[in-house]
Coordinates of C-alpha atoms in Angstrom, one line a residue:
Chain P
M1 CA -19.0 202.5 102.0
T2 CA -18.9 205.3 99.4
L3 CA -20.7 205.0 96.4
S4 CA -17.6 205.3 94.0
A5 CA -15.9 202.3 95.8
S6 CA -18.9 200.0 94.7
L7 CA -19.5 198.0 91.8
S8 CA -22.6 199.0 90.0
A9 CA -24.4 197.2 87.2
T10 CA -27.1 199.2 85.6
D11 CA -29.7 198.0 83.0
I12 CA -27.5 195.0 81.7
T13 CA -29.2 193.4 78.6
L14 CA -27.4 191.1 76.5
R15 CA -28.8 189.5 73.3
L16 CA -27.3 186.6 71.4
R17 CA -28.8 186.5 68.0
R18 CA -32.6 186.4 68.8
T19 CA -32.2 185.0 72.5
T20 CA -32.2 187.5 75.4
I21 CA -29.6 186.0 77.7
L22 CA -29.6 188.9 80.2
D23 CA -32.6 191.1 80.7
Q24 CA -32.3 194.5 82.4
V25 CA -30.1 193.2 85.4
D26 CA -29.6 195.8 88.0
F27 CA -27.6 195.5 91.1
T28 CA -24.8 196.9 93.3
A29 CA -22.1 195.0 95.1
D30 CA -19.8 196.7 97.9
P31 CA -16.3 195.9 98.7
G32 CA -15.6 194.5 102.1
E33 CA -18.2 191.6 101.5
V34 CA -18.7 188.5 99.4
T35 CA -21.6 188.9 96.9
A36 CA -22.9 185.7 95.3
I37 CA -24.6 185.3 91.9
V38 CA -26.9 182.3 92.0
G39 CA -29.6 180.8 89.9
P40 CA -30.4 177.6 88.0
N41 CA -28.5 176.3 85.0
G42 CA -28.8 178.5 82.0
S43 CA -30.1 181.6 84.0
G44 CA -27.1 183.7 82.8
K45 CA -24.9 183.8 85.7
T46 CA -21.6 183.1 83.9
T47 CA -22.5 185.6 81.2
L48 CA -23.5 188.2 83.8
L49 CA -20.0 187.7 85.3
R50 CA -18.4 188.0 81.8
V51 CA -20.0 191.2 81.4
L52 CA -19.0 192.5 84.8
T53 CA -15.3 191.6 84.2
G54 CA -15.4 193.4 80.9
E55 CA -14.8 190.4 78.7
I56 CA -18.0 191.0 76.9
A57 CA -19.2 194.2 78.1
G58 CA -19.0 195.7 74.7
Q59 CA -21.7 193.3 73.5
M60 CA -24.3 194.8 75.9
A61 CA -27.5 196.4 74.5
P62 CA -27.2 200.2 74.5
G63 CA -27.9 201.8 77.9
G64 CA -26.3 199.2 80.0
Q65 CA -23.4 200.2 82.4
V66 CA -20.8 198.6 84.6
R67 CA -18.7 200.8 86.9
M68 CA -16.2 199.5 89.0
G69 CA -15.2 202.1 91.6
G70 CA -15.7 205.0 89.3
L71 CA -14.1 203.1 86.2
D72 CA -16.3 202.6 83.3
V73 CA -15.6 198.8 82.6
V74 CA -16.8 199.1 79.0
D75 CA -14.3 201.5 77.8
A76 CA -11.4 200.7 80.1
D77 CA -8.1 199.6 78.7
P78 CA -7.4 195.8 79.5
W79 CA -4.3 196.6 81.4
V80 CA -6.1 199.1 83.6
L81 CA -8.7 196.6 84.4
A82 CA -6.1 194.0 85.1
R83 CA -4.7 196.0 87.9
R84 CA -8.2 196.5 89.6
R85 CA -9.7 193.0 89.0
A86 CA -8.9 189.4 88.6
V87 CA -11.1 186.7 87.3
L88 CA -11.0 182.8 88.2
A89 CA -12.9 180.9 85.3
Q90 CA -14.8 177.7 85.8
Q91 CA -12.0 175.9 84.2
T92 CA -8.8 176.7 82.4
A93 CA -7.2 174.6 79.7
L94 CA -3.5 175.3 79.2
S95 CA -2.1 174.7 75.6
F96 CA 1.7 174.3 76.6
P97 CA 3.5 172.3 79.4
F98 CA 4.0 175.2 81.9
T99 CA 5.0 174.3 85.5
V100 CA 2.7 175.4 88.3
L101 CA 5.0 178.3 89.2
E102 CA 5.2 179.5 85.7
V103 CA 1.4 179.5 85.5
V104 CA 1.0 181.6 88.7
R105 CA 3.8 183.9 87.5
L106 CA 1.7 184.8 84.4
G107 CA -0.3 186.9 86.9
A108 CA 2.7 188.1 88.9
E109 CA 5.3 189.7 86.8
G110 CA 8.0 192.2 87.4
P111 CA 10.1 192.5 90.7
G112 CA 8.6 190.7 93.6
G113 CA 6.6 188.5 91.2
A114 CA 8.4 185.3 92.4
A115 CA 7.8 186.0 96.0
R116 CA 4.1 186.8 95.3
A117 CA 3.6 183.7 93.3
L118 CA 5.0 181.6 96.0
A119 CA 2.9 183.2 98.6
A120 CA -0.2 182.8 96.6
L121 CA 0.8 179.0 96.1
A122 CA 1.1 178.7 99.9
R123 CA -2.3 180.2 100.4
V124 CA -4.0 177.4 98.3
D125 CA -1.8 174.6 99.9
L126 CA 0.2 174.0 97.0
A127 CA 3.6 175.6 98.1
H128 CA 5.7 172.3 97.3
Y129 CA 3.8 172.1 93.8
G130 CA 5.7 174.8 92.2
G131 CA 7.9 172.6 89.9
R132 CA 5.2 170.1 88.9
L133 CA 3.7 170.2 85.4
Y134 CA 0.3 172.0 85.5
Q135 CA -1.2 169.4 82.9
E136 CA -0.3 166.6 85.2
L137 CA -2.4 167.8 88.1
S138 CA -5.9 166.8 89.0
G139 CA -8.8 169.1 88.0
G140 CA -9.2 170.3 91.6
E141 CA -5.5 171.1 91.9
Q142 CA -5.5 172.9 88.6
Q143 CA -8.4 175.0 89.9
R144 CA -6.5 175.9 93.0
V145 CA -3.3 176.8 91.0
Q146 CA -5.6 179.2 88.9
L147 CA -6.7 180.7 92.3
A148 CA -3.3 181.2 93.3
R149 CA -2.6 183.0 89.9
V150 CA -5.6 185.3 90.2
L151 CA -4.5 186.1 93.9
A152 CA -1.0 186.8 92.8
Q153 CA -2.3 189.1 90.0
L154 CA -4.0 191.3 92.4
D155 CA -1.4 191.3 95.2
E156 CA -3.4 193.4 97.9
P157 CA -7.2 193.6 98.1
V158 CA -7.0 197.5 98.2
G159 CA -4.7 199.2 95.5
P160 CA -4.0 202.8 95.0
H161 CA -7.2 203.3 93.0
G162 CA -9.4 201.7 95.7
P163 CA -10.6 198.3 96.4
R164 CA -9.7 195.4 94.1
W165 CA -12.2 193.0 92.8
L166 CA -12.0 189.1 92.6
F167 CA -14.5 187.5 90.1
L168 CA -14.9 183.8 90.8
D169 CA -17.0 181.5 88.5
E170 CA -18.2 178.5 90.4
P171 CA -14.8 178.6 92.3
V172 CA -15.5 175.3 94.2
S173 CA -17.3 173.1 91.9
A174 CA -14.2 170.7 91.2
L175 CA -13.2 170.7 94.9
D176 CA -13.6 168.4 97.8
I177 CA -15.4 169.8 101.0
A178 CA -12.2 170.8 102.9
H179 CA -10.9 172.8 99.9
Q180 CA -14.4 174.2 99.1
L181 CA -14.2 175.7 102.5
Q182 CA -10.5 176.9 102.1
V183 CA -11.3 178.6 98.9
M184 CA -14.3 180.4 100.3
E185 CA -12.2 181.4 103.3
I186 CA -9.7 182.9 101.0
A187 CA -12.4 184.8 99.2
A188 CA -14.0 186.0 102.5
D189 CA -10.6 186.9 103.8
F190 CA -9.9 189.0 100.6
A191 CA -13.1 190.9 101.3
R192 CA -12.5 191.3 105.1
R193 CA -9.2 193.1 104.0
G194 CA -11.2 195.5 101.9
G195 CA -11.5 194.0 98.6
G196 CA -14.7 193.1 96.8
V197 CA -15.7 189.5 95.8
I198 CA -18.3 188.5 93.4
A199 CA -18.7 184.7 93.0
V200 CA -21.2 182.6 90.9
M201 CA -22.3 179.9 93.1
H202 CA -24.1 176.7 92.8
D203 CA -24.0 175.6 96.4
L204 CA -26.6 177.5 98.3
N205 CA -25.3 176.4 101.8
L206 CA -21.9 177.8 100.9
T207 CA -23.7 180.8 99.5
A208 CA -25.5 181.3 102.8
M209 CA -22.4 180.7 104.8
Y210 CA -20.1 183.3 103.0
A211 CA -22.2 185.7 101.0
R212 CA -23.4 188.9 102.7
K213 CA -25.4 189.8 99.5
V214 CA -27.0 187.6 96.8
V215 CA -28.2 188.2 93.3
L216 CA -30.8 185.6 92.2
L217 CA -31.2 185.3 88.4
Q218 CA -33.7 183.2 86.6
Q219 CA -33.9 183.1 82.8
G220 CA -31.7 186.2 82.6
R221 CA -33.8 188.3 85.0
C222 CA -32.6 189.4 88.4
I223 CA -35.5 188.3 90.5
G224 CA -33.8 189.3 93.9
A225 CA -30.7 191.4 94.7
G226 CA -29.8 192.3 98.4
P227 CA -28.9 190.9 101.6
T228 CA -28.7 187.1 101.7
E229 CA -31.5 186.5 104.2
E230 CA -33.8 188.6 102.1
V231 CA -32.9 186.9 98.9
L232 CA -32.5 183.3 100.0
T233 CA -36.1 182.8 100.9
D234 CA -38.4 179.9 100.4
S235 CA -40.6 181.7 97.8
L236 CA -37.8 183.3 95.8
L237 CA -35.7 180.1 95.5
S238 CA -38.7 177.9 94.8
R239 CA -39.5 180.3 92.1
A240 CA -36.1 180.5 90.7
Y241 CA -35.3 176.8 90.8
G242 CA -38.8 175.6 90.1
C243 CA -38.8 173.1 92.9
D244 CA -39.9 173.2 96.6
L245 CA -37.0 174.5 98.6
R246 CA -37.0 175.8 102.1
M247 CA -34.5 177.6 104.1
G248 CA -33.8 176.8 107.8
V249 CA -31.8 178.0 110.5
A250 CA -29.1 175.9 112.1
P251 CA -29.5 176.1 115.8
G252 CA -26.5 177.6 117.6
S253 CA -24.5 178.6 114.5
G254 CA -27.1 180.7 113.1
L255 CA -26.2 179.5 109.6
F256 CA -28.8 178.9 107.0
L257 CA -29.4 175.4 105.9
L258 CA -31.0 174.0 102.9
P259 CA -33.3 172.1 101.9
Q260 CA -36.3 170.6 103.6
S261 CA -37.5 169.1 100.6
A262 CA -36.2 169.1 97.1
Q263 CA -38.6 167.2 95.2
I264 CA -39.4 168.3 91.5
P265 CA -43.1 169.1 91.8
H266 CA -45.8 167.4 89.8
E267 CA -47.7 169.2 87.2
S268 CA -50.6 169.5 89.7
S269 CA -48.4 171.4 92.1
D270 CA -49.5 174.8 92.9
L271 CA -46.0 176.1 92.3
E272 CA -45.4 178.1 89.1
L273 CA -43.1 176.0 87.1
R274 CA -41.0 177.6 84.6
S275 CA -39.1 175.4 82.0
Chain X
M1 CA 5.9 172.8 103.6
A2 CA 6.9 173.7 107.2
A3 CA 9.7 175.6 105.9
M4 CA 7.3 177.6 103.4
T5 CA 5.1 178.6 106.4
S6 CA 8.1 179.9 108.3
A7 CA 8.9 182.0 105.3
E8 CA 5.7 183.6 105.5
G9 CA 6.6 185.4 108.8
A10 CA 6.3 182.9 111.5
P11 CA 9.4 182.4 113.7
G12 CA 11.3 179.6 112.4
A13 CA 14.8 179.0 110.7
P14 CA 14.9 181.9 108.0
S15 CA 18.0 180.5 106.3
H16 CA 16.4 177.1 105.8
A17 CA 13.2 178.8 104.5
R18 CA 15.1 180.8 102.1
S19 CA 16.9 177.8 100.6
D20 CA 13.4 176.0 100.1
I21 CA 12.2 179.1 98.3
G22 CA 15.2 178.7 96.2
E23 CA 14.5 175.0 95.5
V24 CA 10.9 175.6 94.6
L25 CA 12.0 178.4 92.4
H26 CA 14.7 176.3 90.9
A27 CA 12.3 173.6 90.2
G28 CA 9.4 175.7 88.8
D29 CA 11.2 178.4 86.9
R30 CA 13.1 177.3 84.0
R31 CA 14.2 180.8 82.7
Q32 CA 17.7 180.3 84.1
R33 CA 18.1 177.1 82.3
A34 CA 16.8 178.8 79.1
R35 CA 19.3 181.5 79.4
R36 CA 22.2 179.2 80.0
L37 CA 20.8 177.2 76.9
R38 CA 20.9 180.5 74.9
L39 CA 24.6 180.7 75.6
I40 CA 25.1 177.1 74.3
L41 CA 23.0 178.0 71.2
V42 CA 25.0 180.9 70.4
A43 CA 28.2 178.8 70.5
V44 CA 26.6 176.1 68.5
L45 CA 25.6 178.7 65.9
L46 CA 29.0 180.2 65.6
C47 CA 30.4 176.7 65.0
C48 CA 27.7 176.0 62.3
I49 CA 28.6 179.4 60.7
A50 CA 32.3 178.4 60.6
A51 CA 31.5 175.0 59.2
S52 CA 29.3 176.4 56.6
L53 CA 31.9 178.9 55.5
A54 CA 34.4 176.2 55.4
T55 CA 32.3 173.7 53.3
G56 CA 31.8 173.7 49.6
A57 CA 32.5 172.2 46.3
A58 CA 35.4 174.5 45.6
G59 CA 38.8 173.5 47.2
T60 CA 38.9 176.8 48.9
S61 CA 39.9 176.5 52.5
L62 CA 38.5 179.2 55.0
W63 CA 41.2 178.6 57.5
A64 CA 44.0 179.0 55.0
A65 CA 42.4 182.1 53.7
L66 CA 41.9 183.6 57.2
W67 CA 45.4 182.7 58.2
D68 CA 46.8 184.3 55.1
G69 CA 44.6 187.4 55.6
L70 CA 45.8 187.7 59.2
R71 CA 49.3 187.4 58.3
G72 CA 48.8 190.3 55.9
Q73 CA 49.3 188.1 52.7
E74 CA 47.1 188.5 49.9
V75 CA 44.2 185.9 49.6
A76 CA 43.9 184.5 46.2
L77 CA 41.2 186.1 44.0
S78 CA 39.3 182.8 43.5
D79 CA 39.2 182.1 47.1
R80 CA 38.0 185.5 48.0
I81 CA 35.1 185.2 45.3
V82 CA 34.2 181.7 46.7
L83 CA 34.1 183.0 50.3
W84 CA 32.7 186.4 49.9
Q85 CA 30.3 185.9 46.9
I86 CA 29.2 182.4 47.3
R87 CA 29.6 181.0 50.8
L88 CA 29.0 184.1 52.8
P89 CA 25.7 185.1 51.4
R90 CA 24.6 181.4 51.4
T91 CA 25.4 181.1 55.1
L92 CA 23.6 184.3 55.8
M93 CA 20.6 183.3 53.9
G94 CA 20.6 179.8 55.6
M95 CA 20.8 181.6 58.9
G96 CA 17.9 184.0 58.1
V97 CA 15.7 181.2 56.6
G98 CA 16.4 178.8 59.5
A99 CA 15.6 181.5 62.1
A100 CA 12.6 182.8 60.2
L101 CA 10.9 179.5 59.9
A102 CA 11.7 178.4 63.5
V103 CA 10.3 181.6 64.9
S104 CA 7.3 181.7 62.8
G105 CA 6.6 178.0 63.8
A106 CA 6.8 179.1 67.4
L107 CA 4.6 182.2 66.9
M108 CA 2.1 180.1 65.0
Q109 CA 1.8 177.6 67.7
G110 CA 1.4 180.3 70.2
L111 CA -1.2 182.0 68.2
F112 CA -3.2 178.9 67.6
R113 CA -2.4 177.5 71.0
N114 CA -1.4 174.3 69.5
P115 CA 2.0 172.6 69.3
L116 CA 1.1 171.3 65.9
A117 CA 0.7 174.5 63.9
D118 CA 3.5 174.9 61.5
P119 CA 3.5 177.1 58.4
G120 CA 4.4 174.2 56.3
I121 CA 1.9 171.8 57.5
V122 CA -1.2 174.1 57.5
G123 CA -0.6 175.4 54.1
V124 CA 0.9 178.9 54.9
S125 CA 4.2 178.1 53.1
A126 CA 1.9 177.2 50.1
G127 CA 0.2 180.4 50.2
A128 CA 3.7 182.1 50.2
G129 CA 4.9 179.8 47.3
L130 CA 1.7 180.9 45.4
G131 CA 2.7 184.6 46.0
A132 CA 6.1 183.9 44.9
I133 CA 5.1 182.1 41.8
A134 CA 2.6 184.7 40.8
A135 CA 5.3 187.3 41.1
I136 CA 7.7 185.3 39.0
V137 CA 5.2 184.4 36.2
L138 CA 3.0 187.6 36.3
G139 CA 5.6 190.2 37.5
G140 CA 6.0 191.4 34.1
L141 CA 2.3 192.5 34.1
L142 CA 2.8 194.7 37.1
P143 CA 2.4 198.5 36.0
A144 CA 5.6 200.3 36.0
A145 CA 4.6 202.6 38.8
L146 CA 4.5 199.5 41.1
A147 CA 7.2 197.3 39.6
V148 CA 9.9 199.9 39.8
P149 CA 9.8 200.7 43.5
L150 CA 9.3 197.0 44.4
G151 CA 12.3 195.9 42.3
I152 CA 14.2 193.1 44.0
Y153 CA 11.5 193.0 46.8
T154 CA 8.7 191.9 44.3
V155 CA 9.0 188.1 45.1
P156 CA 9.6 188.3 48.7
V157 CA 6.6 190.9 49.2
A158 CA 4.4 188.8 46.9
A159 CA 5.4 185.8 49.1
F160 CA 4.5 187.7 52.2
V161 CA 1.1 188.7 50.9
G162 CA 0.3 185.1 50.0
S163 CA 1.3 183.8 53.4
W164 CA -0.5 186.5 55.1
A165 CA -3.7 186.0 53.2
S166 CA -3.5 182.1 54.0
T167 CA -2.7 182.7 57.7
M168 CA -5.7 185.0 58.0
L169 CA -8.0 182.5 56.2
L170 CA -6.8 179.7 58.2
Y171 CA -7.2 181.5 61.5
R172 CA -10.7 182.7 60.5
V173 CA -11.8 179.1 59.5
A174 CA -10.1 177.2 62.4
T175 CA -10.8 179.4 65.3
R176 CA -14.2 180.0 66.8
A177 CA -14.8 182.1 69.9
G178 CA -11.1 182.0 70.8
R179 CA -10.7 178.2 70.5
T180 CA -8.9 176.5 67.7
S181 CA -9.9 173.1 66.7
V182 CA -6.8 170.9 65.9
A183 CA -8.8 168.9 63.4
V184 CA -10.4 172.0 61.6
M185 CA -7.0 173.7 61.5
L186 CA -5.1 170.6 59.8
L187 CA -8.2 170.1 57.5
A188 CA -8.4 173.6 56.6
G189 CA -4.6 173.5 55.9
I190 CA -5.2 170.7 53.5
A191 CA -7.7 172.4 51.7
L192 CA -5.7 175.5 51.6
G193 CA -2.7 173.6 50.3
A194 CA -4.8 172.0 47.6
L195 CA -6.2 175.4 46.5
T196 CA -2.9 177.1 46.4
G197 CA -1.4 174.2 44.7
A198 CA -3.9 174.3 41.8
A199 CA -3.5 177.9 41.5
S200 CA 0.3 177.5 41.4
G201 CA -0.3 174.8 38.8
V202 CA -2.2 177.2 36.6
L203 CA 0.5 179.7 36.9
V204 CA 3.3 177.3 36.1
Y205 CA 1.1 176.3 32.9
L206 CA 1.1 179.8 31.9
A207 CA 4.8 180.4 32.4
D208 CA 7.3 180.8 29.5
D209 CA 10.6 179.0 29.2
N210 CA 12.7 181.4 31.1
Q211 CA 10.2 181.8 33.9
L212 CA 9.9 177.9 34.1
R213 CA 13.7 177.8 34.7
D214 CA 13.4 180.3 37.5
L215 CA 10.5 178.5 38.9
T216 CA 12.4 175.1 39.0
F217 CA 15.4 176.6 40.8
W218 CA 13.3 178.3 43.3
G219 CA 11.0 175.3 43.9
M220 CA 13.6 172.8 44.7
G221 CA 14.1 174.3 48.1
S222 CA 17.7 175.3 48.1
L223 CA 20.0 177.9 49.4
A224 CA 22.4 177.5 46.3
G225 CA 21.1 180.6 44.5
A226 CA 22.1 183.0 47.3
T227 CA 23.4 186.4 46.2
W228 CA 23.8 189.5 48.2
T229 CA 20.8 191.0 46.4
K230 CA 18.6 188.1 47.4
V231 CA 19.8 187.9 50.9
G232 CA 19.6 191.6 51.3
A233 CA 15.8 191.8 50.0
G234 CA 14.8 188.8 52.1
M235 CA 16.6 189.9 55.4
A236 CA 14.8 193.2 55.0
I237 CA 11.4 191.6 55.7
I238 CA 12.6 188.9 58.0
L239 CA 14.7 190.9 60.4
P240 CA 11.8 193.1 61.5
A241 CA 9.7 190.1 62.2
L242 CA 12.5 188.4 64.2
I243 CA 12.9 191.7 66.1
A244 CA 9.2 192.1 66.8
A245 CA 8.6 188.5 67.9
P246 CA 10.0 188.7 71.3
F247 CA 7.6 191.7 72.0
L248 CA 4.7 189.4 71.5
A249 CA 6.0 186.9 74.1
R250 CA 4.1 188.1 77.1
G251 CA 0.8 188.1 75.1
L252 CA 1.4 184.6 73.8
N253 CA 2.2 183.4 77.3
A254 CA -1.0 184.7 78.6
L255 CA -2.8 183.4 75.5
A256 CA -1.9 179.9 76.6
L257 CA -4.5 180.2 79.3
G258 CA -7.0 181.1 76.7
E259 CA -8.2 184.3 75.2
A260 CA -10.5 185.2 78.2
A261 CA -7.8 184.8 80.7
A262 CA -5.3 186.6 78.5
Y263 CA -7.7 189.5 78.5
H264 CA -8.2 189.4 82.2
L265 CA -4.4 189.6 82.5
G266 CA -4.5 192.8 80.7
I267 CA -3.4 191.7 77.3
R268 CA -4.8 193.3 74.1
I269 CA -5.6 190.0 72.5
Q270 CA -6.6 191.4 69.1
R271 CA -3.4 193.5 68.8
V272 CA -1.3 190.5 69.9
K273 CA -3.0 188.3 67.3
N274 CA -2.7 190.7 64.5
L275 CA 0.8 191.3 65.0
A276 CA 1.6 187.6 65.3
I277 CA -0.1 186.9 61.9
L278 CA 1.8 189.7 60.4
A279 CA 5.2 188.5 61.9
V280 CA 4.3 184.9 60.8
A281 CA 3.5 185.9 57.4
A282 CA 6.6 188.1 56.8
A283 CA 9.1 185.6 58.2
T284 CA 7.4 182.6 56.3
G285 CA 6.9 184.6 53.3
A286 CA 10.4 185.9 52.9
A287 CA 12.0 182.5 53.9
V288 CA 9.9 180.9 51.1
A289 CA 10.6 183.6 48.7
M290 CA 14.4 183.1 49.3
S291 CA 14.6 179.3 49.4
G292 CA 11.4 177.7 48.4
G293 CA 9.7 175.0 50.4
I294 CA 11.7 173.9 53.5
G295 CA 9.8 172.0 56.0
F296 CA 9.7 170.9 59.5
I297 CA 12.1 173.5 61.0
G298 CA 9.2 175.3 62.3
I299 CA 7.7 172.3 64.3
V300 CA 11.0 170.6 65.3
V301 CA 12.8 173.6 66.7
P302 CA 10.1 174.9 69.1
H303 CA 9.3 171.4 70.1
L304 CA 12.9 170.7 71.2
L305 CA 13.2 173.9 73.1
R306 CA 10.0 173.3 75.0
L307 CA 11.4 169.9 76.1
A308 CA 14.6 171.6 77.1
S309 CA 13.7 174.8 78.9
G310 CA 9.9 175.0 78.9
P311 CA 7.3 176.9 76.8
D312 CA 7.9 180.5 78.1
H313 CA 7.8 182.5 74.8
R314 CA 10.2 185.0 76.3
D315 CA 12.9 182.5 76.0
L316 CA 11.4 180.3 73.3
L317 CA 11.4 182.7 70.5
P318 CA 15.1 184.0 70.7
N319 CA 16.3 180.4 71.3
A320 CA 14.2 179.3 68.3
A321 CA 15.9 181.8 66.1
L322 CA 19.2 180.5 67.2
L323 CA 18.5 176.8 66.9
G324 CA 16.5 177.3 63.7
A325 CA 19.7 179.1 62.1
S326 CA 21.9 176.4 63.3
L327 CA 19.7 173.4 62.1
L328 CA 19.3 175.0 58.7
L329 CA 22.8 175.7 58.2
L330 CA 23.6 172.0 59.4
A331 CA 21.0 170.7 56.9
D332 CA 22.6 172.9 54.2
I333 CA 26.0 171.4 54.9
I334 CA 24.7 167.9 54.7
S335 CA 22.9 168.6 51.4
R336 CA 26.3 170.0 50.1
V337 CA 28.4 167.1 51.4
V338 CA 26.5 163.9 50.8
I339 CA 26.5 163.8 47.2
A340 CA 29.3 166.1 46.4
P341 CA 30.0 167.7 44.1
S342 CA 26.4 168.0 43.4
E343 CA 23.8 169.0 45.9
L344 CA 20.9 167.5 47.4
P345 CA 18.0 170.0 47.6
I346 CA 17.9 171.1 51.4
G347 CA 14.1 170.6 51.5
I348 CA 14.9 166.8 51.1
V349 CA 17.3 166.9 54.0
T350 CA 15.0 168.6 56.4
A351 CA 12.1 166.3 55.2
I352 CA 14.3 163.2 55.9
L353 CA 15.3 164.6 59.5
G354 CA 12.1 166.2 60.3
G355 CA 9.4 163.8 59.1
P356 CA 10.1 161.0 61.6
F357 CA 10.5 163.7 64.3
F358 CA 7.0 165.0 63.5
L359 CA 5.7 161.3 63.6
W360 CA 7.4 160.9 67.0
I361 CA 5.7 164.1 68.4
L362 CA 2.4 162.8 67.2
L363 CA 3.1 159.5 68.8
R364 CA 3.9 161.3 72.1
Q365 CA 0.9 163.6 72.0
R366 CA -1.8 161.4 70.6
G367 CA -3.2 160.8 74.0
V368 CA -3.2 164.6 74.8
L369 CA -4.5 166.0 71.4
D370 CA -8.1 165.8 71.1
L371 CA -8.3 165.4 67.3

């Protein structure tokens, strides 16, 4: 993988008033694989994603840099970025009664847009939902419609300027297990076809299954970034989440599994607790 | 479903698949319906224009005059004056004001991401009114260097400044981190309305007899005072706003997903918002300057159109201009006819028609609106 095709985040620090939300975060993600950002609640995962997508990149402390395949995200025009990356938010409220197809087409304009939108809807199993009103769908269905919109925006995983990037903020939290797997498969497929995927994840099992690389955050600091098996370790996870976690290997499939014990330790525990 | 997968390339019945895609497109994409609706709205507007030109206190008959003119006979001077100097400017003003109010309502709802936003309800019209009153009462105090070039535009420009300031203020107060709270928006609108009302009251108190007469005529909300000068001055401000509005449509569509999502889709949000505020202020300001306070057009028209053909601003904005123009002409015809030969102020007619409609919208949406 050439360096220019990667997404690199250098020295990302973000302060909101007096609070430091992100503290000198550094990592590199490569196209062709899924990179997961994990960490406990409030560790800065979503904020980091919002910096990477450019949304609040301008608020970074000086010195920070995000480069997406040679493109400086901080200075890039929104429409230039929109052709190179798409973003699925945790939840998206819609203020007017658009139909499902109209929502997906917000991401797919111009000639061929309709076909792209329909194909994207078919990818998330909602091909026949095009005429339904978005606001009448369940939360999980809405989330899949938004994923379709995001897929339709990017079209192919690799564009004329190199790999495109898919940013997912807890893409599966509202979904049942079958659709969790479906959405992760779609993300993995996007990566297999040459695109880059960066996903904020809560479910460490799904992370272990699908992510090749993991960025582990704790209180705004990156305490581990690298190949999944090097970051999802007992000691790093226990330190990040402040409870006793152990990784295991499922015989046969080779998948990591979690947890052996997930009790919140007592004060007398030898684990270092961070509030 | 099965047909959909075959459309993706698997062997199957392609013709069947295509018809299925057509059905889904038909069900989910309402743009065709919106375009057909636009043709109907154009026809309706033409009818309203004809009716407006044909209706009035004088016995002049539009059709007789047209027929005479077509046959090459001379049209009576009084008829020509009635049609050319009274009814035609009045009709144009009605169209301009109606289109401006409906489009600024639609723009404002898109900007605030809220179907209840309306220049009349949230105090923007009141801000425009304050500007217009200030221009009428204090216009004489303007230095000649400013007063002379402004000329006939003084009142509409002042109203534009007033509505722009109140829209900006309202947006700043009601929107935090890209989210507009309905409750804060409506309450801020009430406060803004009270403030501008008080300031307007002080100005009215300061006004002399002549100015009071002007103010009274203006404040009743009527198209009766239409002259070519007034129409020209108002239209010079309204038309650019109407023409600019459709260019904001894509941005407003994306904004319906929220500011972050709109940014991710490649929209320059700040620019769209600034332009939308400017267009709302121009359209509302000029409309208020021309005809005083006319309420409810800005909320009724976009709502009806969303019910009929969906919320896509690319269709909503032009259709709102057409339907707003028609509705205002209709209201004006009613105001001229019901107590003929006197006239009911048109603001009363739109309030009688629009008030219950607004309540109906509230009833329908109170479950959805998180007030």
